[in-house]
Amino acid sequence: MENVSYEIFILTAFQDFGSKKEAYFCLSLIGYMLIIIFNSSLVILIYNEKKLHEPMYIFLCNLLFCELVGSTSFYIKFMFDLQTDVHVISRSLCFTQMFFIYIYSSTEISILTVMAHDRYIAINAPLHYITIFSTTKVQKLIFVSWIYPIFMMSIGMMLSARLPLCGNEINRVYCNNWEIVKLSCTDTSSNNIYGFFVICTFLIPFIFIVYSYLKILSVCLKSSRSQKHKAFQTCLPHLVTLIFFLCSLLFELIGSRFYVKRITNAVTAFASLEFLTVPPLLNPLIYGMILPEIRKRVAYLFLKRKKQSS
């Protein structure tokens, strides 16, 4: 095939949407607005309430902001494409979208790891918690949680941007790095090796997360009933969030790396929506309902406004 440097990409997964575009647009708009409302409300609550200025809630605030970045980088272009008949994206915008979507997924892993470490120290070494999680330590952990994924994804984007392409059709509803690599006319060994390296570096945090919660479980089994309940309340939202995110991420990776032609565009679209909708939509609800301090503050503010209005 001819070696060409394409300036636009065609998102072919929209071809079979047909008359359902309006329905998909309405659902997407509702979903995106709920994501904005739920995540922004918790971020503002944590920022305004001094009682929530603790490491766990500061990490949670970063997690919610990360989800706003990921969902925004996907939904704005997705909803725009649902309102048009030509589903194209410029090369620069494509790589920008990819960069922020991958920043979302990788930073989420980093923050979930830090949150697991936070719960591990809080339950296994409560007397040393304040000393270990000092203000400086919290700032450093947040900085590393963001800068490491940004650095890793920047290298990945540069490796993909240099590739000469023999096509410009991406069988997705958003730009995907693996789909672009598959369009290359030249050897992509360096991209594949780097991609494998990145996956391995982000598998290590998952091992640490599993280890942390196993240690927490072992401590809980030896603790009193009240301590078990307290540990359960603080760890449950983290575990539920982790499970949802892992399932979403695995679904997306399998759909991307092991794609076969018999998979329909509807399944491809659902994979994208599940990966970028379920965690950002459910996480603020999970944390808001289960974490007692957030639940109390929400209830207090609600009752306060109700009294003021009456």
Coordinates of C-alpha atoms in Angstrom, one line a residue:
M1 CA 0.0 0.0 0.0
E2 CA 1.0 3.6 -0.6
N3 CA 2.9 5.3 2.3
V4 CA 1.0 8.5 3.1
S5 CA 1.0 10.9 6.0
Y6 CA -2.8 11.3 6.6
E7 CA -4.0 14.6 8.1
I8 CA -7.5 13.2 9.0
F9 CA -8.9 9.9 10.3
I10 CA -12.3 8.4 9.6
L11 CA -14.1 6.9 12.5
T12 CA -15.9 4.0 10.8
A13 CA -17.7 2.7 13.9
F14 CA -20.5 5.3 13.4
Q15 CA -21.6 3.8 10.1
D16 CA -24.2 1.4 11.5
F17 CA -25.8 3.8 14.0
G18 CA -28.4 4.9 11.4
S19 CA -31.6 6.3 12.9
K20 CA -30.5 5.5 16.4
K21 CA -28.1 8.5 16.4
E22 CA -30.6 10.8 18.2
A23 CA -31.3 8.2 20.9
Y24 CA -27.6 7.7 21.4
F25 CA -27.1 11.4 21.5
C26 CA -29.8 11.9 24.2
L27 CA -28.4 9.1 26.3
S28 CA -24.8 10.4 26.0
L29 CA -25.9 13.9 26.9
I30 CA -27.7 12.8 30.0
G31 CA -24.8 10.5 31.0
Y32 CA -22.2 13.2 30.5
M33 CA -24.3 15.8 32.4
L34 CA -24.7 13.4 35.3
I35 CA -20.9 12.7 35.3
I36 CA -20.2 16.5 35.4
I37 CA -22.8 17.1 38.2
F38 CA -21.8 14.1 40.4
N39 CA -18.1 14.5 40.1
S40 CA -18.0 18.3 40.3
S41 CA -20.4 18.3 43.3
L42 CA -18.1 16.0 45.3
V43 CA -14.9 17.9 44.3
I44 CA -16.5 21.2 45.4
L45 CA -17.8 19.6 48.6
I46 CA -14.3 18.3 49.5
Y47 CA -12.7 21.6 48.6
N48 CA -15.2 23.7 50.7
E49 CA -15.4 21.5 53.8
K50 CA -12.4 21.8 56.0
K51 CA -13.3 18.5 57.9
L52 CA -12.7 16.7 54.6
H53 CA -9.2 18.1 54.1
E54 CA -7.7 14.7 54.9
P55 CA -5.4 12.6 52.7
M56 CA -8.1 10.1 51.7
Y57 CA -10.5 12.8 50.5
I58 CA -7.7 14.8 48.8
F59 CA -6.8 11.6 46.8
L60 CA -10.5 11.1 46.1
C61 CA -10.8 14.6 44.8
N62 CA -8.0 13.9 42.3
L63 CA -9.6 10.7 41.3
L64 CA -12.9 12.5 40.5
F65 CA -11.1 15.3 38.6
C66 CA -9.2 12.6 36.6
E67 CA -12.6 11.1 35.6
L68 CA -13.9 14.5 34.5
V69 CA -10.8 14.7 32.2
G70 CA -11.4 11.3 30.7
S71 CA -15.1 11.6 30.1
T72 CA -14.8 15.1 28.6
S73 CA -12.1 14.1 26.2
F74 CA -14.4 11.4 24.9
Y75 CA -18.0 12.8 25.1
I76 CA -17.7 16.2 23.4
K77 CA -16.3 14.7 20.2
F78 CA -18.6 11.7 20.4
M79 CA -21.8 13.8 20.7
F80 CA -20.6 16.1 17.9
D81 CA -20.2 13.1 15.6
L82 CA -23.7 11.8 16.5
Q83 CA -25.1 15.1 15.1
T84 CA -23.1 14.9 11.8
D85 CA -23.0 12.6 8.8
V86 CA -19.2 12.8 8.3
H87 CA -17.3 11.3 11.1
V88 CA -13.7 12.5 10.7
I89 CA -11.1 13.9 13.1
S90 CA -7.9 15.8 12.4
R91 CA -4.6 14.1 13.1
S92 CA -3.7 16.7 15.8
L93 CA -7.1 16.4 17.5
C94 CA -7.0 12.6 17.3
F95 CA -3.6 12.4 19.1
T96 CA -4.9 15.0 21.7
Q97 CA -7.9 12.9 22.4
M98 CA -5.8 9.8 22.7
F99 CA -3.4 11.5 25.1
F100 CA -6.1 12.6 27.5
I101 CA -8.0 9.3 27.4
Y102 CA -4.8 7.4 28.2
I103 CA -3.9 10.0 30.9
Y104 CA -7.3 9.3 32.4
S105 CA -6.9 5.5 32.5
S106 CA -3.2 5.5 33.7
T107 CA -3.7 8.2 36.3
E108 CA -6.7 6.5 37.7
I109 CA -4.6 3.4 38.3
S110 CA -1.9 5.5 40.0
I111 CA -4.4 7.3 42.3
L112 CA -6.2 4.0 43.1
T113 CA -2.8 2.6 44.2
V114 CA -2.1 5.6 46.4
M115 CA -5.6 5.3 47.9
A116 CA -4.9 1.6 48.6
H117 CA -1.6 2.6 50.4
D118 CA -3.5 5.2 52.4
R119 CA -6.1 2.6 53.6
Y120 CA -3.3 0.1 54.3
I121 CA -1.5 2.6 56.6
A122 CA -4.7 3.8 58.2
I123 CA -5.8 0.3 59.3
N124 CA -2.4 -1.4 59.8
A125 CA -0.5 1.4 61.4
P126 CA -3.1 4.0 62.6
L127 CA -0.8 5.6 65.2
H128 CA 1.8 6.4 62.5
Y129 CA -0.8 7.6 59.9
I130 CA -0.4 11.3 60.5
T131 CA 3.3 11.1 60.5
I132 CA 3.5 9.0 57.3
F133 CA 0.9 11.0 55.4
S134 CA 2.1 14.4 56.1
T135 CA 1.1 17.4 53.9
T136 CA 4.4 17.1 52.0
K137 CA 4.1 13.4 51.5
V138 CA 0.5 13.8 50.2
Q139 CA 1.6 16.5 47.7
K140 CA 4.5 14.3 46.4
L141 CA 2.2 11.3 46.0
I142 CA -0.4 13.4 44.0
F143 CA 2.4 14.9 41.9
V144 CA 3.9 11.5 41.0
S145 CA 0.4 10.0 40.3
W146 CA -0.1 12.6 37.6
I147 CA 3.4 13.3 36.2
Y148 CA 4.4 9.6 35.7
P149 CA 1.4 8.8 33.5
I150 CA 1.9 12.1 31.6
F151 CA 5.5 11.3 30.9
M152 CA 4.8 7.6 29.9
M153 CA 1.9 8.6 27.6
S154 CA 3.8 11.4 26.0
I155 CA 6.5 9.0 24.9
G156 CA 3.9 6.6 23.6
M157 CA 2.2 9.4 21.6
M158 CA 5.5 10.4 20.0
L159 CA 6.3 6.9 19.0
S160 CA 2.9 6.6 17.2
A161 CA 3.0 10.1 15.7
R162 CA 6.3 9.3 13.8
L163 CA 4.7 6.2 12.0
P164 CA 4.0 6.5 8.3
L165 CA 0.4 5.2 7.6
C166 CA -1.1 3.2 4.8
G167 CA -4.7 4.0 5.8
N168 CA -6.8 6.4 7.8
E169 CA -9.9 4.4 8.9
I170 CA -10.2 3.7 12.6
N171 CA -12.9 1.2 13.5
R172 CA -13.8 2.9 16.8
V173 CA -15.9 5.8 18.0
Y174 CA -12.9 7.6 19.3
C175 CA -9.1 7.6 18.6
N176 CA -7.3 4.6 19.8
N177 CA -3.5 4.2 19.7
W178 CA -3.5 0.5 18.8
E179 CA -5.8 1.2 15.8
I180 CA -3.4 3.8 14.5
V181 CA -0.4 1.5 15.0
K182 CA -2.1 -1.2 13.0
L183 CA -2.4 1.3 10.0
S184 CA 1.4 1.7 9.9
C185 CA 3.3 0.8 6.7
T186 CA 6.5 0.1 8.6
D187 CA 7.7 -2.1 11.4
T188 CA 6.0 -1.3 14.7
S189 CA 8.2 -3.4 17.0
S190 CA 9.3 -0.4 19.1
N191 CA 5.7 0.6 19.6
N192 CA 4.7 -2.9 20.6
I193 CA 7.7 -3.3 23.0
Y194 CA 7.0 0.1 24.6
G195 CA 3.2 -0.7 24.9
F196 CA 4.1 -4.0 26.6
F197 CA 6.5 -2.2 28.9
V198 CA 3.8 0.4 29.9
I199 CA 1.2 -2.3 30.6
C200 CA 3.8 -4.1 32.8
T201 CA 4.6 -0.9 34.7
F202 CA 0.9 -0.4 35.5
L203 CA 0.4 -4.1 36.4
I204 CA 2.8 -3.6 39.4
P205 CA 0.4 -1.1 41.1
F206 CA -2.4 -3.7 40.8
I207 CA -0.2 -6.3 42.5
F208 CA 0.4 -3.7 45.3
I209 CA -3.3 -2.9 45.6
V210 CA -4.2 -6.6 45.9
Y211 CA -1.4 -7.1 48.5
S212 CA -2.6 -4.0 50.5
Y213 CA -6.2 -5.2 50.7
L214 CA -5.2 -8.8 51.6
K215 CA -3.2 -7.3 54.5
I216 CA -6.1 -5.2 55.5
L217 CA -8.4 -8.3 55.4
S218 CA -6.0 -10.2 57.6
V219 CA -6.0 -7.3 60.2
C220 CA -9.8 -7.1 60.1
L221 CA -10.2 -10.8 60.8
K222 CA -8.2 -10.3 64.1
S223 CA -10.0 -7.1 65.1
S224 CA -13.1 -6.3 67.1
R225 CA -16.5 -6.0 65.5
S226 CA -16.5 -2.2 65.7
Q227 CA -13.1 -2.0 64.0
K228 CA -14.2 -4.4 61.3
H229 CA -17.2 -2.3 60.6
K230 CA -15.1 0.9 60.4
A231 CA -12.5 -0.7 58.1
F232 CA -15.4 -2.2 56.0
Q233 CA -16.9 1.3 55.6
T234 CA -13.7 3.0 54.4
C235 CA -12.4 0.1 52.2
L236 CA -15.6 -1.0 50.5
P237 CA -15.9 2.0 48.1
H238 CA -12.2 1.6 47.1
L239 CA -12.7 -2.1 46.4
V240 CA -16.0 -1.5 44.4
T241 CA -14.3 1.4 42.4
L242 CA -11.3 -0.8 41.7
I243 CA -13.5 -3.7 40.5
F244 CA -15.6 -1.5 38.2
F245 CA -12.5 0.2 36.7
L246 CA -10.7 -3.1 36.2
C247 CA -13.6 -4.7 34.4
S248 CA -14.1 -1.6 32.2
L249 CA -10.4 -1.5 31.4
L250 CA -10.1 -5.2 30.6
F251 CA -13.2 -5.0 28.4
E252 CA -11.6 -2.1 26.5
L253 CA -8.1 -3.7 26.2
I254 CA -9.6 -7.0 24.9
G255 CA -11.8 -5.1 22.4
S256 CA -8.8 -3.1 21.2
R257 CA -6.0 -5.6 21.1
F258 CA -8.0 -8.7 20.1
Y259 CA -10.5 -7.1 17.8
V260 CA -12.1 -9.4 15.2
K261 CA -14.3 -8.4 12.3
R262 CA -17.4 -10.2 13.5
I263 CA -17.7 -7.8 16.4
T264 CA -20.4 -5.3 15.6
N265 CA -20.0 -1.6 15.8
A266 CA -22.7 -1.6 18.5
V267 CA -20.4 -3.7 20.7
T268 CA -17.4 -1.4 19.9
A269 CA -19.4 1.6 20.9
F270 CA -20.6 -0.1 24.1
A271 CA -17.0 -1.0 25.0
S272 CA -16.0 2.7 24.6
L273 CA -19.1 3.9 26.6
E274 CA -18.6 1.3 29.3
F275 CA -14.9 2.2 29.7
L276 CA -15.5 6.0 29.8
T277 CA -19.0 6.1 31.5
V278 CA -19.4 3.5 34.1
P279 CA -16.5 4.4 36.5
P280 CA -17.0 8.2 36.2
L281 CA -20.7 7.8 36.7
L282 CA -20.7 5.3 39.6
N283 CA -17.6 6.3 41.6
P284 CA -19.0 9.6 43.0
L285 CA -22.3 7.8 43.9
I286 CA -20.4 4.9 45.6
Y287 CA -18.1 7.2 47.6
G288 CA -21.0 9.6 48.4
M289 CA -23.3 6.8 49.7
I290 CA -20.7 4.6 51.6
L291 CA -18.1 7.0 53.1
P292 CA -19.8 8.2 56.3
E293 CA -18.1 11.7 56.5
I294 CA -19.2 12.6 52.9
R295 CA -22.7 11.2 53.5
K296 CA -23.0 13.2 56.7
R297 CA -21.9 16.4 55.0
V298 CA -24.3 15.9 52.1
A299 CA -27.2 15.3 54.5
Y300 CA -26.2 18.3 56.6
L301 CA -26.1 20.6 53.6
F302 CA -29.4 19.3 52.3
L303 CA -31.2 19.8 55.6
K304 CA -29.7 23.2 56.0
R305 CA -31.0 24.4 52.6
K306 CA -34.4 22.8 53.4
K307 CA -34.6 24.8 56.6
Q308 CA -33.6 28.0 54.9
S309 CA -36.2 27.5 52.1
S310 CA -39.0 26.8 54.6

